[in-house]
Coordinates of C-alpha atoms and ligand atoms in Angstrom, one line a residue:
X25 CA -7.8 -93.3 69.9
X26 CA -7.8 -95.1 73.3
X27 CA -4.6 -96.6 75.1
X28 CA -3.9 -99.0 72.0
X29 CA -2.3 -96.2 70.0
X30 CA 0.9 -95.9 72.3
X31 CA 0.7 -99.0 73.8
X32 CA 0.6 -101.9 71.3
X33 CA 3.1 -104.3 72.5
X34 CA 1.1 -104.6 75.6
X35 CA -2.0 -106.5 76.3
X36 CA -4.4 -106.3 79.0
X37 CA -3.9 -107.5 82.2
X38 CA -6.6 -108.8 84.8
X39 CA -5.4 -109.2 88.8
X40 CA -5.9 -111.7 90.6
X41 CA -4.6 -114.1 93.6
X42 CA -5.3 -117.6 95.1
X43 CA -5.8 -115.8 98.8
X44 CA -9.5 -114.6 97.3
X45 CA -10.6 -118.3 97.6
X46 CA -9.1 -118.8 101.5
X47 CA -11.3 -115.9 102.5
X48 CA -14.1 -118.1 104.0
X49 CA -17.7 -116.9 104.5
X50 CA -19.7 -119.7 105.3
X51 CA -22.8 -120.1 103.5
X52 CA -22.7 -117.0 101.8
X53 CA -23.9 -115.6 98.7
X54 CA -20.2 -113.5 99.1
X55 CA -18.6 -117.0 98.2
X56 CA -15.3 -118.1 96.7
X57 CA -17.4 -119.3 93.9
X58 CA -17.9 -116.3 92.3
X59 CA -14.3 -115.7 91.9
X60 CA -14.0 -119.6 90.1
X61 CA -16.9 -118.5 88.2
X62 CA -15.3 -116.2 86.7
X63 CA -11.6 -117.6 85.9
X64 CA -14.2 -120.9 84.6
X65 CA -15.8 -119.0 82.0
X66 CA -13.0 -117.1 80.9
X67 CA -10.9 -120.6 80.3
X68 CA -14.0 -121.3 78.2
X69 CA -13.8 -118.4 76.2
X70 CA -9.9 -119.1 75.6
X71 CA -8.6 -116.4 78.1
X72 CA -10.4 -113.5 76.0
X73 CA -6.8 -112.2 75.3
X74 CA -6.6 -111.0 78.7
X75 CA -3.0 -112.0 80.8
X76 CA -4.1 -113.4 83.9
X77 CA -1.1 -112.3 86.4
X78 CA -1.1 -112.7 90.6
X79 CA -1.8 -109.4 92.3
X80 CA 0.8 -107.8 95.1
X81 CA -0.5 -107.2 98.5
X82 CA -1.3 -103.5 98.8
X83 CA 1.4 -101.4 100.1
X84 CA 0.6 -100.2 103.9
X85 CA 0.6 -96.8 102.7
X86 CA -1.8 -96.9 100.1
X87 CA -3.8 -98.8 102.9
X88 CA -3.6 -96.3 105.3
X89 CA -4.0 -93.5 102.8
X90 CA -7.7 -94.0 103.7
X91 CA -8.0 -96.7 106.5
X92 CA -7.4 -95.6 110.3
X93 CA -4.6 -98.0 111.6
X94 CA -6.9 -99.3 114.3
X95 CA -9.1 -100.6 111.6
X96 CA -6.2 -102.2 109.8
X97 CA -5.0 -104.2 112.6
X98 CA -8.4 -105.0 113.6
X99 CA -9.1 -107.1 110.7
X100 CA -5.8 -108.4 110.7
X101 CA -5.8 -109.6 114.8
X102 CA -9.4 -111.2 114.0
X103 CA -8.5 -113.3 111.1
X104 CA -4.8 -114.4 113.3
X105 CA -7.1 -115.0 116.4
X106 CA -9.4 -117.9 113.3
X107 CA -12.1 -115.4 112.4
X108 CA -15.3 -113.9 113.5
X109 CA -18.8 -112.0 112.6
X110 CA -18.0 -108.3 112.1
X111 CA -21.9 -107.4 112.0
X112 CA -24.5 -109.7 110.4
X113 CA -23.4 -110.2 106.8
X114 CA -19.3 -109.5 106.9
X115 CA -17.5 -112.3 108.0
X116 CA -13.6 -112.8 108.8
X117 CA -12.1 -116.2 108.3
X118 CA -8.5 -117.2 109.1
X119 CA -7.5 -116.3 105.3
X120 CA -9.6 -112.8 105.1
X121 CA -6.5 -110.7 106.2
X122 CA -4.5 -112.1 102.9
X123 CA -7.3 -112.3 100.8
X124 CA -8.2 -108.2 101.6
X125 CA -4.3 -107.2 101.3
X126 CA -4.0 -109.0 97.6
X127 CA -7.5 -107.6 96.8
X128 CA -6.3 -104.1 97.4
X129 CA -3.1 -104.9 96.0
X130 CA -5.1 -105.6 92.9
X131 CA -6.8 -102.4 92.7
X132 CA -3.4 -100.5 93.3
X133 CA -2.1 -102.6 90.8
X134 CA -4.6 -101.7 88.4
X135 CA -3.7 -98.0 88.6
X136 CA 0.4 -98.3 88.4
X137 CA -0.7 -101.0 85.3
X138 CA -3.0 -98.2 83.2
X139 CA -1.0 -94.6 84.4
X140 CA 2.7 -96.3 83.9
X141 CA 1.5 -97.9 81.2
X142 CA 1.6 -101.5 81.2
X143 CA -1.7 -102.5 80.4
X144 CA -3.7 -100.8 78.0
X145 CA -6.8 -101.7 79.8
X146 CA -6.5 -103.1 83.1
X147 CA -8.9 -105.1 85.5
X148 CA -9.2 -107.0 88.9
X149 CA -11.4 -110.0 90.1
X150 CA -10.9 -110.8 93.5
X151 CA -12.8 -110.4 97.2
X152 CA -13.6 -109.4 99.3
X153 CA -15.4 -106.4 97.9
X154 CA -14.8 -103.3 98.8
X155 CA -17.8 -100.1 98.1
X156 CA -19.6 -100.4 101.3
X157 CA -16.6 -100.3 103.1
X158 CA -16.1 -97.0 105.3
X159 CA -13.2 -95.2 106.1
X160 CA -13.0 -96.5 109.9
X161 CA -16.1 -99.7 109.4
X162 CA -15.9 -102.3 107.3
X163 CA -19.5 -103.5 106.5
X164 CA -21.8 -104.6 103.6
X165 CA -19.3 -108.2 102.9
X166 CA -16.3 -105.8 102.5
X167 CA -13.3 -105.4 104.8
X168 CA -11.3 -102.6 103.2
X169 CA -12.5 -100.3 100.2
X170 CA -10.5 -101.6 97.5
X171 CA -11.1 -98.8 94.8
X172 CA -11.1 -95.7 97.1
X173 CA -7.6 -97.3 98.1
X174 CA -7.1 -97.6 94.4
X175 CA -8.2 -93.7 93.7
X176 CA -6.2 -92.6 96.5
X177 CA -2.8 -94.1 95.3
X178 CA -3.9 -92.7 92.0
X179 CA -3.6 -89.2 93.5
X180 CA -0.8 -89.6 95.6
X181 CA 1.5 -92.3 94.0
X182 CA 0.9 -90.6 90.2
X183 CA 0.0 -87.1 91.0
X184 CA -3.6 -87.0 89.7
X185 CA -6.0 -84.6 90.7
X186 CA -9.2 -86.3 88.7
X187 CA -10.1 -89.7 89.4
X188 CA -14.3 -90.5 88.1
X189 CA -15.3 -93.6 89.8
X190 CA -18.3 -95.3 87.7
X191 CA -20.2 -97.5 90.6
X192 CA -22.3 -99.8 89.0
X193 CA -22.8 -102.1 91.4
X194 CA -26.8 -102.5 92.2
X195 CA -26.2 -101.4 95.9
X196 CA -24.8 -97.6 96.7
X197 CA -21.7 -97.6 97.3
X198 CA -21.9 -95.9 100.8
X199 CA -18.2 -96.2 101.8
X200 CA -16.4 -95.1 98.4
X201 CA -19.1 -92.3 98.6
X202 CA -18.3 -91.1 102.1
X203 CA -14.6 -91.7 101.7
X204 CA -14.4 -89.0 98.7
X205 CA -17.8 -86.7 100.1
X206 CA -15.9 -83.5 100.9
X207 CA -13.2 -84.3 97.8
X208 CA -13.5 -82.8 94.3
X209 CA -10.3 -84.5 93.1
X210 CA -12.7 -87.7 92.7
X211 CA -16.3 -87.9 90.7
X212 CA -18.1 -90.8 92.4
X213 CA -20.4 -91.7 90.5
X214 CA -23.2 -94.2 91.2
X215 CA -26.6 -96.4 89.6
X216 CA -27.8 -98.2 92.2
X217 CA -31.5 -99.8 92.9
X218 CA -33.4 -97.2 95.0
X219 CA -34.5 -98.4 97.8
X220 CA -32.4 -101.0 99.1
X221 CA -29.2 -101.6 100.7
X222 CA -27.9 -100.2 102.6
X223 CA -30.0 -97.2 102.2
X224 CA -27.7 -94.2 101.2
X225 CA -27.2 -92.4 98.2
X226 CA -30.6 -90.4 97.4
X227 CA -30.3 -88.5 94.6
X228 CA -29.8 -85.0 96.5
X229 CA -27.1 -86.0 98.4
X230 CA -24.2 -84.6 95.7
X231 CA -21.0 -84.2 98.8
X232 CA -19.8 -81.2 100.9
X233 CA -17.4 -79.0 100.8
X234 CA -15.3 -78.6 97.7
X235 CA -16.6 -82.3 97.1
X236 CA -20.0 -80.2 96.3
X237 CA -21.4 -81.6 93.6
X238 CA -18.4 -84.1 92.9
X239 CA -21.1 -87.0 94.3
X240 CA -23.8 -88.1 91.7
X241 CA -26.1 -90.3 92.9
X242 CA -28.2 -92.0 89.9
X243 CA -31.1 -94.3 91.3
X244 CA -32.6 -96.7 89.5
X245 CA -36.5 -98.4 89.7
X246 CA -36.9 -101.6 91.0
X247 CA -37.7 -103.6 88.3
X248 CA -35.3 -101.6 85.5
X249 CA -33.0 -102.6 83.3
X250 CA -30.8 -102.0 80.2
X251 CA -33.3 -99.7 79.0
X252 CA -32.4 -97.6 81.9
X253 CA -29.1 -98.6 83.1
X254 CA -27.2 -98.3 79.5
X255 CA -29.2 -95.2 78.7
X256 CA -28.3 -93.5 82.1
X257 CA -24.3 -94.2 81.1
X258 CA -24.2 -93.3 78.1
X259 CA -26.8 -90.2 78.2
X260 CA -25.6 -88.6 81.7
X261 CA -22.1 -90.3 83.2
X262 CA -20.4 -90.1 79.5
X263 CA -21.4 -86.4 79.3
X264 CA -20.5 -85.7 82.9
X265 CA -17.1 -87.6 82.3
X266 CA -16.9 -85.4 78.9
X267 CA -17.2 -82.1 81.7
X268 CA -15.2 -83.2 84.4
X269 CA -12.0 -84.7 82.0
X270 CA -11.0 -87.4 84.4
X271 CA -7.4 -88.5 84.2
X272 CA -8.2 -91.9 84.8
X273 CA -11.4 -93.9 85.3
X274 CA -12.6 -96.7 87.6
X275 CA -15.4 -98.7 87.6
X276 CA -16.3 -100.5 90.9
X277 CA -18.1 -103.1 89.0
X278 CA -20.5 -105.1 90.5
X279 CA -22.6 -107.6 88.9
X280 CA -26.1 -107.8 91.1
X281 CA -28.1 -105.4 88.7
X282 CA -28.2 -108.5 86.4
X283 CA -31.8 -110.1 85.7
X284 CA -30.5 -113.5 87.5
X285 CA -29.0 -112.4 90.7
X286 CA -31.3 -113.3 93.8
X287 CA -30.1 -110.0 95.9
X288 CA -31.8 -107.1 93.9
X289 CA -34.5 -106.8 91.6
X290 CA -33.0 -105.6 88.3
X291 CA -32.8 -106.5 84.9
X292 CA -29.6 -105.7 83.3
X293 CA -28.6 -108.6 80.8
X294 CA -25.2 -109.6 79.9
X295 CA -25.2 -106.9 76.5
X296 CA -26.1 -104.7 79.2
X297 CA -23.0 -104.9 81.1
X298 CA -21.0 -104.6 78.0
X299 CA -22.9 -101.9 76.4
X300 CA -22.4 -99.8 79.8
X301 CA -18.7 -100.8 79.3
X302 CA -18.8 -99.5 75.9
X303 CA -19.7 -95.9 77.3
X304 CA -17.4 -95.7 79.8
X305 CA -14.4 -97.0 77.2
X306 CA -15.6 -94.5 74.5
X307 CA -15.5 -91.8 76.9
X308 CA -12.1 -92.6 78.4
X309 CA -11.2 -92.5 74.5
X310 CA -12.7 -89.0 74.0
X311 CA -10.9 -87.7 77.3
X312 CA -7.7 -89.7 77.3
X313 CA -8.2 -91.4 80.3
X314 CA -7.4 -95.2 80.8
X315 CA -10.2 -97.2 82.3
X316 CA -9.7 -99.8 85.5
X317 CA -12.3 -102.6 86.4
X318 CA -12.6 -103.3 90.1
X319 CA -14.7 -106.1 90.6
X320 CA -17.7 -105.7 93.7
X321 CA -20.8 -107.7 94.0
X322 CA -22.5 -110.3 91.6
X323 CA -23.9 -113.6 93.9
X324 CA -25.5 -116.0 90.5
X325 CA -22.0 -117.3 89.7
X326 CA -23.1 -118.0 86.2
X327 CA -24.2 -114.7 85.3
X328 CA -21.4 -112.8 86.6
X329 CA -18.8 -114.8 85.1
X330 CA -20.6 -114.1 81.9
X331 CA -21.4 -110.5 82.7
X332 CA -17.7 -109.9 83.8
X333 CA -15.8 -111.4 81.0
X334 CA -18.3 -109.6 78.7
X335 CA -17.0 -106.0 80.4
X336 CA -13.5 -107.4 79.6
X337 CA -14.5 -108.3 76.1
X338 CA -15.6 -104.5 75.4
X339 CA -12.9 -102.8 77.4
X340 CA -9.9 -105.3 76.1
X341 CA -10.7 -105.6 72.6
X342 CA -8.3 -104.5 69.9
X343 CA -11.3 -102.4 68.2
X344 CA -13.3 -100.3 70.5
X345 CA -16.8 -101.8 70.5
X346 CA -19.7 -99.1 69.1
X347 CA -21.1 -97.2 72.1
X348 CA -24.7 -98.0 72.3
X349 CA -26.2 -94.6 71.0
X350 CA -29.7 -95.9 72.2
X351 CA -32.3 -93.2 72.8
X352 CA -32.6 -91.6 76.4
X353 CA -34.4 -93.2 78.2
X354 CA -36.9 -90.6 80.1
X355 CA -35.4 -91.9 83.9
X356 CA -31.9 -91.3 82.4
X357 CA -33.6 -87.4 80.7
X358 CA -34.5 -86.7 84.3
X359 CA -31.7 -87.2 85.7
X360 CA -29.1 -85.3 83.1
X361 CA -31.2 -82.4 84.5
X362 CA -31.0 -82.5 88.1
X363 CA -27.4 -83.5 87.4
X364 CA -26.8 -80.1 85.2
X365 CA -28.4 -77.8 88.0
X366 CA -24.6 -78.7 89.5
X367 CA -22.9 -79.3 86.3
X368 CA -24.4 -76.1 84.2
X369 CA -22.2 -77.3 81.3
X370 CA -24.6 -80.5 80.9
X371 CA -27.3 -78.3 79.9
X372 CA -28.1 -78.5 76.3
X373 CA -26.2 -81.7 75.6
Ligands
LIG484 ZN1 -23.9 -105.1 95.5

């Protein structure tokens, strides 16, 4: 049974607020057209019987539960002083400091929608993103990490001490990673396209500290796609998940592994996104833990409003979509190996 059992006067809820479209990058594949992207095709589709409601900003606390103050205000005296170029690619416009408060507000609100149950499944699409973000350096298009600050509030608004974040997106998520390194209250978890940007997240490198092991870095080929991707959920981050119980899962869900995106060289189609969200909701099922969608990267507008509302389709719907139950895929073999020399428990599954 997933959160429908107890829940069933509520519906799912996707975040979202108008200040995502007034944070303005330029000519940028980081555009407010990905977010109208994806509120176009779910009109199409009839609203998917997801409730579109406006995020709250993000409480300061939650904010500087993992942002230095310093790196706060500097965002926010930027974006007051018009804007500027933080490094090459990550941009502040006039309307970034609003647009990065709601779209951290949305991830918090995520959490206190799926652990004080008010959303059986729960989801938000706004920008900036938020993986590459550090602790103390926003980078990578992102200003603030809006799912570590999401993981975070998890543990110290609701008292959890197992968060699993599923990264998806096709780049490493550098900043959630470093964020949580030395912390085995949250499983980061990540696919991403190996090499590329922005560098990190080779396979060996599984955190420090108590946070040993509690980083798994899955790289994928240039080139692959469901094949790989679906068969690397559901064959090693479902049984992981199925190890490490987490009390609450988030994906940080980014959308540039699909075949069309022109940032990254993978395949994944459309099915592929939703089988991968099929994985992660039948292992939430099987552990009891709610699932959260924080939206990251995606740059063809058309694929990830497809892709996206797809994820929602499979996490939302009234009857839990099959998990894929493909074959494993020899990349995805490999790695349920190296990943048990940590995890011993994962041998033999
Ligand atoms: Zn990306």
């Amino acid at each position: 049974m997933d959160g429908y059992g107890s829940r069933l006067m509520a519906v799912p809820v996707l975040l979202h607020h108008p200040a995502s479209l007034e944070h303005d990058t330029g000519l940028h594949p980081e555009a407010a057209a990905r977010i109208v992207a994806i509120h176009r095709e779910l009109d199409v589709r009839g609203g998917i019987g997801w409730e579109r409601r406006e995020a709250d900003p993000a409480p300061r606390a939650a904010l500087l539960a993992v942002h230095p103050e310093r790196h706060l205000l500097g965002i926010q005296e930027l974006a007051a002083a018009g804007g500027g170029q933080l490094d090459m690619d990550t941009v502040v416009s006039e309307g970034s400091w609003e647009a990065a408060l709601r779209a951290a507000g949305g991830a918090v609100g995520v959490v206190d929608l799926l652990l004080g149950g008010g959303a059986p499944a729960a989801a938000t699409a706004q920008r900036p993103p938020g993986h590459h973000c550090e602790a103390a350096r926003p980078m990578g298009f992102c200003l603030m990490n809006n799912v570590a600050i999401a993981a975070q509030h998890a543990r110290d608004a609701h008292g959890l001490d197992r968060v699993m974040i599923l990264d998806w997106d096709v780049h490493h998520g550098n900043g959630t990673s470093d964020i949580f390194d030395a912390s085995p209250e949250v499983l980061f978890v990540s696919l991403h396209q190996w090499p590329l940007y922005p560098g990190t997240g080779a396979a060996q490198d599984i955190g420090s500290g108590a946070g040993y092991g509690h980083t798994v870095n899955l790289p994928m080929p240039a080139g692959s796609g469901d094949d790989h991707w679906v068969s690397t959920v559901e064959h090693v981050v479902r049984p992981l998940g199925r190890v490490y119980r987490p009390q609450l899962i988030l994906i940080s869900a980014g959308y540039d592994a699909h075949r069309d995106d022109p940032l990254a060289d993978c395949r994944v189609s459309d099915h592929g996104f939703a089988a991968m969200a099929a994985s992660v909701r039948a292992l939430g099922a099987e552990v009891g833990a709610p699932v959260g969608v924080v939206l990251e990267g995606g740059y063809d507008v058309n694929a990830l409003g497809r892709a996206f509302a797809d994820t929602l389709v499979a996490l939302g719907s009234e009857q839990a979509p099959e998990p894929p139950g493909l074959e494993c895929h020899p990349v995805a073999a490999q790695a349920l190996r190296r990943v048990a020399e940590t995890w011993p428990a994962l041998h033999g599954v």
